[in-house]
CSV table of C-alpha atoms in Angstrom, one decimal:
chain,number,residue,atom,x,y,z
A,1,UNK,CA,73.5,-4.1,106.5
A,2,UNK,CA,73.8,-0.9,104.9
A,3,UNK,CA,75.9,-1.7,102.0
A,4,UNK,CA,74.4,-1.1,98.3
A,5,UNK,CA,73.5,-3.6,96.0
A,6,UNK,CA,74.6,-3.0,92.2
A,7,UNK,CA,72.3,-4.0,89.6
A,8,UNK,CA,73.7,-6.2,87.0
A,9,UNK,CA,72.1,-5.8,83.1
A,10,UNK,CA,70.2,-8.6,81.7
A,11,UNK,CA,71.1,-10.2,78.5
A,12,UNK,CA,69.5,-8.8,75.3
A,13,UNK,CA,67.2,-11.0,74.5
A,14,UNK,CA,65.5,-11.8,71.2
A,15,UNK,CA,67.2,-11.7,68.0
A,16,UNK,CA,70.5,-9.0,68.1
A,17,UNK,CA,71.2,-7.4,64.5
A,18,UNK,CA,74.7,-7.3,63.7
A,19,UNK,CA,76.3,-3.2,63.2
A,20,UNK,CA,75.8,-2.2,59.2
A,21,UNK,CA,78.6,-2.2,57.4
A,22,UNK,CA,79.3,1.4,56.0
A,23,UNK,CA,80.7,1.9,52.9
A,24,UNK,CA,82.6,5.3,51.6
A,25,UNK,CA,80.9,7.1,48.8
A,26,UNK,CA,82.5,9.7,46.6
A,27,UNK,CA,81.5,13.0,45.9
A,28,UNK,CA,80.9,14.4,42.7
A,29,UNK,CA,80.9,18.3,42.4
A,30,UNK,CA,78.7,20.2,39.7
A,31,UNK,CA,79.3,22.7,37.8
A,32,UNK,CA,78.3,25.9,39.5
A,33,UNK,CA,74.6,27.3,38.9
A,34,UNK,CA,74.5,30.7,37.2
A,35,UNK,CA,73.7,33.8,39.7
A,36,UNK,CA,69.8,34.3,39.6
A,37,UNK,CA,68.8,37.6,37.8
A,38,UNK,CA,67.6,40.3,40.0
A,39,UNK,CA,63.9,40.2,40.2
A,40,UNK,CA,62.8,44.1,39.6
A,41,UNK,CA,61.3,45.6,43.0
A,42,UNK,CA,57.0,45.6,43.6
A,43,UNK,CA,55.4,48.8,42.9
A,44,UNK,CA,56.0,50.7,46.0
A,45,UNK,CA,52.7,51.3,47.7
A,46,UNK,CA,50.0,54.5,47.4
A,47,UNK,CA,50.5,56.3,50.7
A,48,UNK,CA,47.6,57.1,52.7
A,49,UNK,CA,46.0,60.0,52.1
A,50,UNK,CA,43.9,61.6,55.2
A,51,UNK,CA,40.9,64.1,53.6
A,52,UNK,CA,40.2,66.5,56.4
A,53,UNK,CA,36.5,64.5,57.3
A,54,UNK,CA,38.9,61.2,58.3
A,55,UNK,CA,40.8,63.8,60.0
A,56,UNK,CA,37.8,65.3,62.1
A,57,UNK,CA,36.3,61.5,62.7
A,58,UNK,CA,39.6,60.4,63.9
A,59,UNK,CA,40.0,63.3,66.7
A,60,UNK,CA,36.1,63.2,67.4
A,61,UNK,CA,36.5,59.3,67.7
A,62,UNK,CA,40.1,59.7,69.9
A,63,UNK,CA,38.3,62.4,72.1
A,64,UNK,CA,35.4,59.7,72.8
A,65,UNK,CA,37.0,56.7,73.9
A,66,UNK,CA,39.6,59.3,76.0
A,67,UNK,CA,36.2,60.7,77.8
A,68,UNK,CA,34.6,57.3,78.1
A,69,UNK,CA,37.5,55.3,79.5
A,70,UNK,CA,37.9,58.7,82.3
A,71,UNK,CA,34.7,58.2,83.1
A,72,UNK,CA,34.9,54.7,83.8
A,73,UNK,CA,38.0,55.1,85.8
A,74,UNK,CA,36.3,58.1,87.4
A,75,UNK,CA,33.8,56.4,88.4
A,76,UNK,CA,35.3,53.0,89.9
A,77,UNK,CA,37.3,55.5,92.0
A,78,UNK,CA,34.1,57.1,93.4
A,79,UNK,CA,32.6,53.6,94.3
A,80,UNK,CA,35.5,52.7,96.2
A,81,UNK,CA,35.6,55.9,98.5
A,82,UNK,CA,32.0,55.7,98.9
A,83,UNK,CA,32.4,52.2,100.4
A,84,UNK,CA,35.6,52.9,102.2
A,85,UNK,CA,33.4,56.2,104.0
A,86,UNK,CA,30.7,53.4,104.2
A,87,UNK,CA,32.6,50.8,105.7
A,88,UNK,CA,34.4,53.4,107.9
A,89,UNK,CA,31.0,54.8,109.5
A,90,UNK,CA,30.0,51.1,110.6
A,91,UNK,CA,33.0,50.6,112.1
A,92,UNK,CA,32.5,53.8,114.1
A,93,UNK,CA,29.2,52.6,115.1
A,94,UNK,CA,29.9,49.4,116.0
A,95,UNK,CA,32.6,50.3,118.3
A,96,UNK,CA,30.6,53.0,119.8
A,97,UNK,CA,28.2,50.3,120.4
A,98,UNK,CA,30.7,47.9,122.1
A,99,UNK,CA,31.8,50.8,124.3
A,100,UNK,CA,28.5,51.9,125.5
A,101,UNK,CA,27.5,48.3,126.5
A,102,UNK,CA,30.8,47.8,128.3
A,103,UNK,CA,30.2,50.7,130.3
A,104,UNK,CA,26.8,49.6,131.0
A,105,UNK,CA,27.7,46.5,133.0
């Protein structure tokens, strides 16, 4: 009843191609290639040069996106104590509310 049946393989069918017959070939060595020439190094490149207006721009332009992003952080911090005080003071109203009914009755 509980004893596994093994599957047997079909036969190939269609038309079966014989293995290839492989033949040993001989190798021929060349002579070696001459060493390449060394290829003379690029011009080495012009370094940058900062004039004291890039200077300026680049501190002025630093100092703005440091003041911008603070103030965008600053203020996502505000909105979420505002509505955690917010959320806070509703639920001391509401359970104020519950409390004075219950004593009502």
């Amino acid at each position: 009843m509980l004893r596994p049946k093994v599957p047997t393989n079909p036969m190939p069918t269609g038309i079966v191609t014989p293995p290839a017959v492989i033949e040993p070939t001989t190798v021929v060595q060349h002579p070696a290639a001459p060493a390449p020439t060394p290829v003379a190094p690029a011009a080495t490149r012009p370094t940058v040069q900062l004039t004291p207006g890039a200077v300026i721009a680049l501190v002025g332009g630093g100092t703005a996106v440091v003041l911008v992003v603070g103030a965008v952080l600053v203020s996502l911090l505000l909105a979420v104590a505002i509505t955690a005080a917010s959320l806070a003071t509703c639920a001391l109203v509401i359970r104020s509310l519950i409390t004075a009914d219950a004593k009502r009755h």
